[in-house]
PDB file of C-alpha atoms in Angstrom:
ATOM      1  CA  UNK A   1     -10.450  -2.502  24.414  1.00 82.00           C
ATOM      2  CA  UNK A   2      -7.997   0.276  22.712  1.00 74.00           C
ATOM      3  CA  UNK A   3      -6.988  -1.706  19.430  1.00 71.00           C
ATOM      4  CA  UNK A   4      -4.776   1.628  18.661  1.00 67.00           C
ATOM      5  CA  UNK A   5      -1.869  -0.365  21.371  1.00 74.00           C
ATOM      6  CA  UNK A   6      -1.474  -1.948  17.604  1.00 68.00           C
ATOM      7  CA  UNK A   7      -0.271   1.104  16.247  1.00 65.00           C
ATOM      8  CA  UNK A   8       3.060   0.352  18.760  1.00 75.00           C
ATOM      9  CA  UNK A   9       4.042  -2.747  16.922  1.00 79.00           C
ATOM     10  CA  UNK A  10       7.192  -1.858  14.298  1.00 82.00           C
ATOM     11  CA  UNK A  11       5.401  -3.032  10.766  1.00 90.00           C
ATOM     12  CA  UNK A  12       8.219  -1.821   7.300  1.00 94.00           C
ATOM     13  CA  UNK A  13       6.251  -1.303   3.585  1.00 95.00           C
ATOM     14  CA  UNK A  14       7.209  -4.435   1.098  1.00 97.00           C
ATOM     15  CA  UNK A  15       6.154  -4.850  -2.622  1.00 98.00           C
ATOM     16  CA  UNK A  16       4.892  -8.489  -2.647  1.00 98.00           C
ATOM     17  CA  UNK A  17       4.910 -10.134  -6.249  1.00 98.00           C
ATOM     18  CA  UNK A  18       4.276 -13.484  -7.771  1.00 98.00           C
ATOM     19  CA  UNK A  19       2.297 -15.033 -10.626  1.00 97.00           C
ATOM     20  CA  UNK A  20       0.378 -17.891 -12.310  1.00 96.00           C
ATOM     21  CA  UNK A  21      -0.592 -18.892 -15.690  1.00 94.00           C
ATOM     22  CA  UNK A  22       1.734 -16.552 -17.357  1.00 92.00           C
ATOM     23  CA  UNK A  23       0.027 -13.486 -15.423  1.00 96.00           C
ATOM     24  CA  UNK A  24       2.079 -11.469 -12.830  1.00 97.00           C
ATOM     25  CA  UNK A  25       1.234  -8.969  -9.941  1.00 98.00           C
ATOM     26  CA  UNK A  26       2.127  -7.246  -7.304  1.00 98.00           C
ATOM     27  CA  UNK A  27       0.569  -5.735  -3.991  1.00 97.00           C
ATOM     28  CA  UNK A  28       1.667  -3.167  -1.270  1.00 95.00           C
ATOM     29  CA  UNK A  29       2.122  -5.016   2.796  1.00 95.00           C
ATOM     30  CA  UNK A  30       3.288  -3.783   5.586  1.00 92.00           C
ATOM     31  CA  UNK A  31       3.217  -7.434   7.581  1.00 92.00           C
ATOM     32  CA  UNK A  32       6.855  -9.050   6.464  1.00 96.00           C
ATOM     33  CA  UNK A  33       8.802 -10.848   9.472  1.00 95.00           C
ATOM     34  CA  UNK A  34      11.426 -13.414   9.988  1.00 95.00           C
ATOM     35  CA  UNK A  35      10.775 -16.433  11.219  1.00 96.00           C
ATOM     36  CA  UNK A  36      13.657 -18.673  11.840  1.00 96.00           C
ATOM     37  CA  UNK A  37      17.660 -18.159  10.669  1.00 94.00           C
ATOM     38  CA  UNK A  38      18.159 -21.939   9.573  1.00 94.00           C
ATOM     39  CA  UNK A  39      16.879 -22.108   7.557  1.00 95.00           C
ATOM     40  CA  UNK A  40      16.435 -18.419   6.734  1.00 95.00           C
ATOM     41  CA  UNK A  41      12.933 -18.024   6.457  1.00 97.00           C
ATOM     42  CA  UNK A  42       9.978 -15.116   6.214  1.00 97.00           C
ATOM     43  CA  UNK A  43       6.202 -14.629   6.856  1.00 98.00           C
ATOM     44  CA  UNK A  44       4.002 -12.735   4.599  1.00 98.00           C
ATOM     45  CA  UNK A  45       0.217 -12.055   5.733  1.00 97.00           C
ATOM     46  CA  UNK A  46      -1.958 -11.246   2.298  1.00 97.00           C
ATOM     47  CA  UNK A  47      -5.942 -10.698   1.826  1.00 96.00           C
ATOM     48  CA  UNK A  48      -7.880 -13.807   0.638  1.00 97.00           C
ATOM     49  CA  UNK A  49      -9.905 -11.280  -2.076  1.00 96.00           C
ATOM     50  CA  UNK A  50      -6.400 -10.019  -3.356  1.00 96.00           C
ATOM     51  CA  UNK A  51      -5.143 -10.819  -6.783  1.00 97.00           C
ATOM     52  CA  UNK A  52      -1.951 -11.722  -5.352  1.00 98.00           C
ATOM     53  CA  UNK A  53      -3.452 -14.170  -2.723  1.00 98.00           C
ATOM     54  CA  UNK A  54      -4.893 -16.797  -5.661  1.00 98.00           C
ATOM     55  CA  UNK A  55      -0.897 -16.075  -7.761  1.00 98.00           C
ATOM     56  CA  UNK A  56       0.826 -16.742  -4.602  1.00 98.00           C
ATOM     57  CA  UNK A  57      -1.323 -20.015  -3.731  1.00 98.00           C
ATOM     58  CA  UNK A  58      -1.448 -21.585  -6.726  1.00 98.00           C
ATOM     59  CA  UNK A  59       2.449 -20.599  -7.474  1.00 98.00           C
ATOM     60  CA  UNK A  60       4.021 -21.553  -4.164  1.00 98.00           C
ATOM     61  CA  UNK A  61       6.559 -18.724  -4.856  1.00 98.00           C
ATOM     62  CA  UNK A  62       6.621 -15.296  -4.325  1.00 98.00           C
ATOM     63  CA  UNK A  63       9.367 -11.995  -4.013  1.00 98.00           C
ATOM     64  CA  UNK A  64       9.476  -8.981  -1.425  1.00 98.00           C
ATOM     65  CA  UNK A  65      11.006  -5.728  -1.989  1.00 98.00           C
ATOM     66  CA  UNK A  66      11.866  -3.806   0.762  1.00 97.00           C
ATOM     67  CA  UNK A  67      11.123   0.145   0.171  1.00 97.00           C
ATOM     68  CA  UNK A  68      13.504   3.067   1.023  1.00 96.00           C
ATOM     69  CA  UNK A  69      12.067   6.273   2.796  1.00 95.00           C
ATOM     70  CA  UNK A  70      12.376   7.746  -0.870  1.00 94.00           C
ATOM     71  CA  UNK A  71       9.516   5.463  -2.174  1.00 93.00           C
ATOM     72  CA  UNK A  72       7.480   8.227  -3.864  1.00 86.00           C
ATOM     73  CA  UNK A  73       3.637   7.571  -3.174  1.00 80.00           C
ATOM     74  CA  UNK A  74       3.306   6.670  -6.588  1.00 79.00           C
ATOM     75  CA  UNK A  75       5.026   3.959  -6.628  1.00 89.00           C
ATOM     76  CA  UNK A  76       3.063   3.229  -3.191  1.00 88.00           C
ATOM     77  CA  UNK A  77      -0.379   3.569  -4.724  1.00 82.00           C
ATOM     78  CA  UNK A  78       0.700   1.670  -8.071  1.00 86.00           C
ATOM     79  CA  UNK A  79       0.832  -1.203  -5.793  1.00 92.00           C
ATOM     80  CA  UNK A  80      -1.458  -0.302  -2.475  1.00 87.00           C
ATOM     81  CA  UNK A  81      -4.588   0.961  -3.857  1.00 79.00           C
ATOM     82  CA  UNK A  82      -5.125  -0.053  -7.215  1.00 83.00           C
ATOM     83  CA  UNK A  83      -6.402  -3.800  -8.355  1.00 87.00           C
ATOM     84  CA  UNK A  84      -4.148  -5.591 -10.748  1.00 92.00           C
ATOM     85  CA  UNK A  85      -7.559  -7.167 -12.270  1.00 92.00           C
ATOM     86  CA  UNK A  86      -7.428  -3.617 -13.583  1.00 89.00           C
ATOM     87  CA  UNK A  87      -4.257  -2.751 -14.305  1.00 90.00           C
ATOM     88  CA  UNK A  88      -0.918  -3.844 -14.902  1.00 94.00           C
ATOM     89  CA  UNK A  89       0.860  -3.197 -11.623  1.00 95.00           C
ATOM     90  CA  UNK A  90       4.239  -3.845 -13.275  1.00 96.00           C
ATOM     91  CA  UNK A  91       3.966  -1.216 -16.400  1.00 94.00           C
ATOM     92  CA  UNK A  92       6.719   1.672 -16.178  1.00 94.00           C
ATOM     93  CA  UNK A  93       8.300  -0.154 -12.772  1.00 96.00           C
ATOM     94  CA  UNK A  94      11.548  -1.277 -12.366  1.00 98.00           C
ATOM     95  CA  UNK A  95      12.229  -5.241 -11.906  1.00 98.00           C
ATOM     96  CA  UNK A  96      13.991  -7.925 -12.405  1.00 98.00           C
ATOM     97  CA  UNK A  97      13.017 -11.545 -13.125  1.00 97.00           C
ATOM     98  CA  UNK A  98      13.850 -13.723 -10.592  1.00 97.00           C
ATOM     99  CA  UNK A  99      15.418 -17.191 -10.478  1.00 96.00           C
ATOM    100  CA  UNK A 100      11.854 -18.920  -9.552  1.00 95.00           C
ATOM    101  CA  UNK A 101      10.423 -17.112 -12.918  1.00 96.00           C
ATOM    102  CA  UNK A 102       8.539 -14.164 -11.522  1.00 97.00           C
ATOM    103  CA  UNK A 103       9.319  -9.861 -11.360  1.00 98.00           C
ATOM    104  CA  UNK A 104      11.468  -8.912  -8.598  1.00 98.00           C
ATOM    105  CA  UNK A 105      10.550  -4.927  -8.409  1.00 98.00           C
ATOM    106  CA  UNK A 106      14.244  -3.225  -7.862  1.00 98.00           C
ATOM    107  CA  UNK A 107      12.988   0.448  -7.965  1.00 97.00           C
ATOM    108  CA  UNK A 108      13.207   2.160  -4.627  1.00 97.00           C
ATOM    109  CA  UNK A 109      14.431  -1.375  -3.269  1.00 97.00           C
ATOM    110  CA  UNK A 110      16.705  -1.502  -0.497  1.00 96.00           C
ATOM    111  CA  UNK A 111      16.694  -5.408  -0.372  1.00 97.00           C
ATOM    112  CA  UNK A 112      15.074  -8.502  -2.254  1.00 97.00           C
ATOM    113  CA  UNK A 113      13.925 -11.870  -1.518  1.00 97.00           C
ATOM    114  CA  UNK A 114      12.827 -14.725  -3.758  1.00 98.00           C
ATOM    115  CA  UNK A 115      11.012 -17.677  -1.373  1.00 98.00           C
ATOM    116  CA  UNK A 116       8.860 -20.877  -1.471  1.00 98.00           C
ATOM    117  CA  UNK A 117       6.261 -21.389   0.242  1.00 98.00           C
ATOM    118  CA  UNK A 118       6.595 -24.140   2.797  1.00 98.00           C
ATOM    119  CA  UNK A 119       3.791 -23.369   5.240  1.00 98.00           C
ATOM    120  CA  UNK A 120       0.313 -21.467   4.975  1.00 97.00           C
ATOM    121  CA  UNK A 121      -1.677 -20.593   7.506  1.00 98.00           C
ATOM    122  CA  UNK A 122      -5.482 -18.981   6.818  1.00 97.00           C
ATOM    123  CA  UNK A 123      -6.234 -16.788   9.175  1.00 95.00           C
ATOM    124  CA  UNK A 124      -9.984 -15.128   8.991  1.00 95.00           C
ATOM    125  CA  UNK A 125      -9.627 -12.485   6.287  1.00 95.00           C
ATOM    126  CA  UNK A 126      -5.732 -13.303   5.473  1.00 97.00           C
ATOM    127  CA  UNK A 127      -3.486 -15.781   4.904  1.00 98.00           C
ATOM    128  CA  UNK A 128       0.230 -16.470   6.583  1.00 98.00           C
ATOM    129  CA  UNK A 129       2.195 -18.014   3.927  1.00 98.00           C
ATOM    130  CA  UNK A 130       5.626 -18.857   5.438  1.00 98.00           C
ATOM    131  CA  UNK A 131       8.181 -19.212   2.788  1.00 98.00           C
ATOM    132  CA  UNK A 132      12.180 -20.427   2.765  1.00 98.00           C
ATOM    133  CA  UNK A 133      14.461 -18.039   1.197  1.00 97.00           C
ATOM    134  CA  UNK A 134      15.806 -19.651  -1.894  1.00 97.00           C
ATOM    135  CA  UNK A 135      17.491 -16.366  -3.080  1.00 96.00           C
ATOM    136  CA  UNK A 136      18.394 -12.534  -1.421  1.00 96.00           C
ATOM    137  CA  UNK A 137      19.807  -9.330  -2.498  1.00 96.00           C
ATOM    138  CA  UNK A 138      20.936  -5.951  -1.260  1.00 96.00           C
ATOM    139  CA  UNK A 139      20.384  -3.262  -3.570  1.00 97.00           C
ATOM    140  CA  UNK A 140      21.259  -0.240  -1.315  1.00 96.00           C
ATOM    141  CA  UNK A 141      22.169   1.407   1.984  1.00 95.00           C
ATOM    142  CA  UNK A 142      19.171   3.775   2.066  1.00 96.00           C
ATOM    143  CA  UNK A 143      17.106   3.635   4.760  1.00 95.00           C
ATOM    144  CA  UNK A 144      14.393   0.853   4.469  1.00 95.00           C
ATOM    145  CA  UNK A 145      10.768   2.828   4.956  1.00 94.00           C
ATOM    146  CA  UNK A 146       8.962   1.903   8.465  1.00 92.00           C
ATOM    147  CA  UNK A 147       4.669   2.100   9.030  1.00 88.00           C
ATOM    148  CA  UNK A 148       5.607   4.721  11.150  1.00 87.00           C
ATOM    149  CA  UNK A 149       7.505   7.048   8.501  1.00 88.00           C
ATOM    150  CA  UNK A 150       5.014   6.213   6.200  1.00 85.00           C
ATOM    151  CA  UNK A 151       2.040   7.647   7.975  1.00 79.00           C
ATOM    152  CA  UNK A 152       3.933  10.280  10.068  1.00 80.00           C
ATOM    153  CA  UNK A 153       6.404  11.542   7.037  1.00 80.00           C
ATOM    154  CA  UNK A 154       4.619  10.796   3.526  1.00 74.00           C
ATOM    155  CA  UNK A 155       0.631  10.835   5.548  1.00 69.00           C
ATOM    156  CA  UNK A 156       0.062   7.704   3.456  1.00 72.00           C
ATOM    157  CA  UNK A 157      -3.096   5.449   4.151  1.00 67.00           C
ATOM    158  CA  UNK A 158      -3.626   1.980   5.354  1.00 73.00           C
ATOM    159  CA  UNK A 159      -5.074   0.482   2.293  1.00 70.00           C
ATOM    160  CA  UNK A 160      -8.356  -1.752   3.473  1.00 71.00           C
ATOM    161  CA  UNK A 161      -7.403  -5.278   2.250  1.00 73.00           C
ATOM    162  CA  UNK A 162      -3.760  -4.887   4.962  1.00 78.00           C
ATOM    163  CA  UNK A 163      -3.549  -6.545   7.616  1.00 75.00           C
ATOM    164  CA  UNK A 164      -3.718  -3.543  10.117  1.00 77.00           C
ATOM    165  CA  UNK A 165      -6.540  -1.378   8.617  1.00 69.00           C
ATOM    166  CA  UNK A 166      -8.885   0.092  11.093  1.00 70.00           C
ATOM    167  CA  UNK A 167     -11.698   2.064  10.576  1.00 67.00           C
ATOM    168  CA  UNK A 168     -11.157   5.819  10.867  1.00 56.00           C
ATOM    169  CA  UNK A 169     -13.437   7.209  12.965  1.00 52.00           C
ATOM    170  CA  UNK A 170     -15.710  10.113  11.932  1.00 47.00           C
ATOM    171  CA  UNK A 171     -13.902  13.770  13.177  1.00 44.00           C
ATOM    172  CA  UNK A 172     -15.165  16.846  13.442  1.00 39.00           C
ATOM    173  CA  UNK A 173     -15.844  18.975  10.402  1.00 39.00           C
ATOM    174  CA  UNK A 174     -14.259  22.522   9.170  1.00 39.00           C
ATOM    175  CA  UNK A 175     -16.684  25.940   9.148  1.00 38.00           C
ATOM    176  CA  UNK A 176     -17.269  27.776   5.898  1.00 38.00           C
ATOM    177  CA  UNK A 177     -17.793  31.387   5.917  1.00 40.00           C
ATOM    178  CA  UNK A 178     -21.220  30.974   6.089  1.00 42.00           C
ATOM    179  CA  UNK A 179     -21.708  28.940   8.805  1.00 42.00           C
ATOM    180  CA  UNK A 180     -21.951  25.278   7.000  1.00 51.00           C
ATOM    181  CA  UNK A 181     -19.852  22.333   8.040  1.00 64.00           C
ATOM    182  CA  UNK A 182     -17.772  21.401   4.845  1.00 86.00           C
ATOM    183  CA  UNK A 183     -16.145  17.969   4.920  1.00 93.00           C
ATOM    184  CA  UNK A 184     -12.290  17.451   4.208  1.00 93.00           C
ATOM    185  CA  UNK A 185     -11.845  14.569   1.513  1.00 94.00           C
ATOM    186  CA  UNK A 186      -8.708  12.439   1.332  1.00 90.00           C
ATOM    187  CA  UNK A 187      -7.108  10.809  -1.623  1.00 89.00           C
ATOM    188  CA  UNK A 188      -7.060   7.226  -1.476  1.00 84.00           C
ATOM    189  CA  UNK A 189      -3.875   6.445  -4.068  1.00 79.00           C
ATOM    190  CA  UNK A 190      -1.465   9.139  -2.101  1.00 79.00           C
ATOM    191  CA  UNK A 191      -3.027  10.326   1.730  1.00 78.00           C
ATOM    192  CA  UNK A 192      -3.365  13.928   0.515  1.00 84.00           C
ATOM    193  CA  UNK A 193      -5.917  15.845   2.175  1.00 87.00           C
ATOM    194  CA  UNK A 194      -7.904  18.258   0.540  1.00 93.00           C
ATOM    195  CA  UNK A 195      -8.929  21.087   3.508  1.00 91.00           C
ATOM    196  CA  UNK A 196     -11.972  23.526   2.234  1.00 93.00           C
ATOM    197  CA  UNK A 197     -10.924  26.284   4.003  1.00 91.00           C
ATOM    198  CA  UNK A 198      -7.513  25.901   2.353  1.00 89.00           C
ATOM    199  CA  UNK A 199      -8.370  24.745  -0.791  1.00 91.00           C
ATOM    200  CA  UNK A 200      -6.239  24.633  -3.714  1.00 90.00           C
ATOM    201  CA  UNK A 201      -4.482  28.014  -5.482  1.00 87.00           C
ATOM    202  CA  UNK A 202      -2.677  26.327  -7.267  1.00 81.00           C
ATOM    203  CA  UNK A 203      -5.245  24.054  -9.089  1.00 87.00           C
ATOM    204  CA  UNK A 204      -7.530  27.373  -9.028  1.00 91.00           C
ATOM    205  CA  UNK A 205      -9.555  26.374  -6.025  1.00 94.00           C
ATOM    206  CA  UNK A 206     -10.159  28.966  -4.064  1.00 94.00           C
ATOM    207  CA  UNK A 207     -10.469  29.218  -0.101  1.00 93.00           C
ATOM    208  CA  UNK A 208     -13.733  28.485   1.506  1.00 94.00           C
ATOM    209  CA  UNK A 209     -14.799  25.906  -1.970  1.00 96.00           C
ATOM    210  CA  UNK A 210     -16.575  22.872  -0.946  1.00 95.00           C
ATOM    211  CA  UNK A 211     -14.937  19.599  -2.214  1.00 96.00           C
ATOM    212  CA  UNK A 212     -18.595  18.907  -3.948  1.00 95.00           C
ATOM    213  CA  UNK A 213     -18.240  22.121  -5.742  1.00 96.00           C
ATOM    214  CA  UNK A 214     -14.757  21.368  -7.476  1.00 96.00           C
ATOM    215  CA  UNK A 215     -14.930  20.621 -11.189  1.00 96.00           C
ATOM    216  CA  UNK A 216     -14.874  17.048 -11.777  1.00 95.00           C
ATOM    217  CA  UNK A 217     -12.005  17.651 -14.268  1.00 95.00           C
ATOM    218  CA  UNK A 218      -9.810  18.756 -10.918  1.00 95.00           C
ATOM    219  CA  UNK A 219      -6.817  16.261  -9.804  1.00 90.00           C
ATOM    220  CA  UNK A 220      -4.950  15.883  -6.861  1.00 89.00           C
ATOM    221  CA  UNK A 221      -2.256  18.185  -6.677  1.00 83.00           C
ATOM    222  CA  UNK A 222       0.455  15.242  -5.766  1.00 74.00           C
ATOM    223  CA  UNK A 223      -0.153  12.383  -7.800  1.00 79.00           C
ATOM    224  CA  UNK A 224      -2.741  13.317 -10.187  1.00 79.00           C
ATOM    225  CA  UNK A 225      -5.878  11.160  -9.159  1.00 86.00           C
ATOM    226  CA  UNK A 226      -9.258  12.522 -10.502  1.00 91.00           C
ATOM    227  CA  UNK A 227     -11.620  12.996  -8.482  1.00 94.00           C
ATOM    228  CA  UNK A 228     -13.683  10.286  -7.654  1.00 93.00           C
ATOM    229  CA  UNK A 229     -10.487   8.476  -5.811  1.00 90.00           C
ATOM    230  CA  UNK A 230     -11.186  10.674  -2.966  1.00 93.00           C
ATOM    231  CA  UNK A 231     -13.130   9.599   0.383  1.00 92.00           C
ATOM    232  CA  UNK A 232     -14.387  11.854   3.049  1.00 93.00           C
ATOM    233  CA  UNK A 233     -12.681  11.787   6.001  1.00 88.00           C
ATOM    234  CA  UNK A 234     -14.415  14.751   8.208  1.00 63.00           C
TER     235      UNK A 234
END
């Protein structure tokens, strides 16, 4: 069985918020879908672990954003691969409150949608929560951001709480100048790959410099993650 066929299926990127107990958060998905017209209703699949899952349950509400292609992959990884147990998802964003109480983000927002849940579903790892559309909004005539264009334009990650994560498989690895296999290493907050036998001038990492052998006080060159938010990918 070739589960890549799944890669075929049109997914967008959405910024999913909600909140309980005077707490709020938010969470990257890629799974948003209509389900009927009348009345106007949506789908939203979330992981059972998430932060997000236990707001949305115990709330029965919850907002989507709809991303432009101009999303920068900060805002992505604000919301995809960080834990708002953490953090506070929502510091420096743009939102709005929302008529059911909870942030409506706005920045890089081509549409919004305040719902109640009518319907959940649990589904192994995830839940379906169906919810009615109780409010809606266009922000902009940008281009609303696809899967596709986010892996094939911006080479941003599948974080591994979504709905269609799969396992990359191991690939094969880069030579050094001595011989050695050196692995490339991938930054989980914005997809950016750092190549050994590339390296990184700018950050004053020479050609040929294994990603063990970097300083640990080096950052990704794109969004400025240290480190330790990389993962070996070759």
């Amino acid at each position: 069985m070739d589960l890549t066929a799944l890669y075929s299926i049109n997914y967008g990127l959405y910024i999913v918020t909600s909140g309980y107990q005077n707490q709020t958060n938010g969470q990257i998905v890629n799974t948003v879908f209509q389900i009927t017209a009348d009345p106007a209703t949506l789908a939203v699949s979330i992981n059972q672990q998430n932060l997000t899952h236990m707001m949305v349950s115990q709330s029965q509400r919850f907002n989507v954003s709809v991303l432009d292609q101009e999303a920068p992959m900060t805002l992505i990884g604000q919301f995809g691969f960080k834990t708002g147990r953490e953090i506070d998802k929502l510091k420096g964003i743009q939102y709005t409150i929302g008529e059911n109480g909870f942030p409506v983000v706005t920045e890089h927002a081509v549409a919004t949608f305040e719902l109640q849940v009518i319907a959940q579903l649990p589904i192994h790892t995830h839940t379906l929560f169906i919810g009615k559309i109780t409010n809606a909004t266009v922000l902009s005539k940008k281009e609303p951001m696809t899967y596709a264009y986010y892996h094939l334009v911006k080479k941003g990650l599948t974080p591994k709480n979504s709905a269609t994560y799969q396992k990359t498989p191991e690939g094969s690895q880069e030579q050094t100048k001595g011989g050695d296999k050196m692995s490339k290493y991938r930054c989980l907050i914005c997809g950016y790959e750092y190549d050994p036998a590339v390296g990184d001038i700018d950050g004053g990492i020479q050609p040929g410099t294994a990603f063990e052998d970097i300083p640990d006080t080096w950052v990704c060159p794109i969004c400025g993650a240290s480190k330790d938010q990389f993962e070996k990918i070759a």
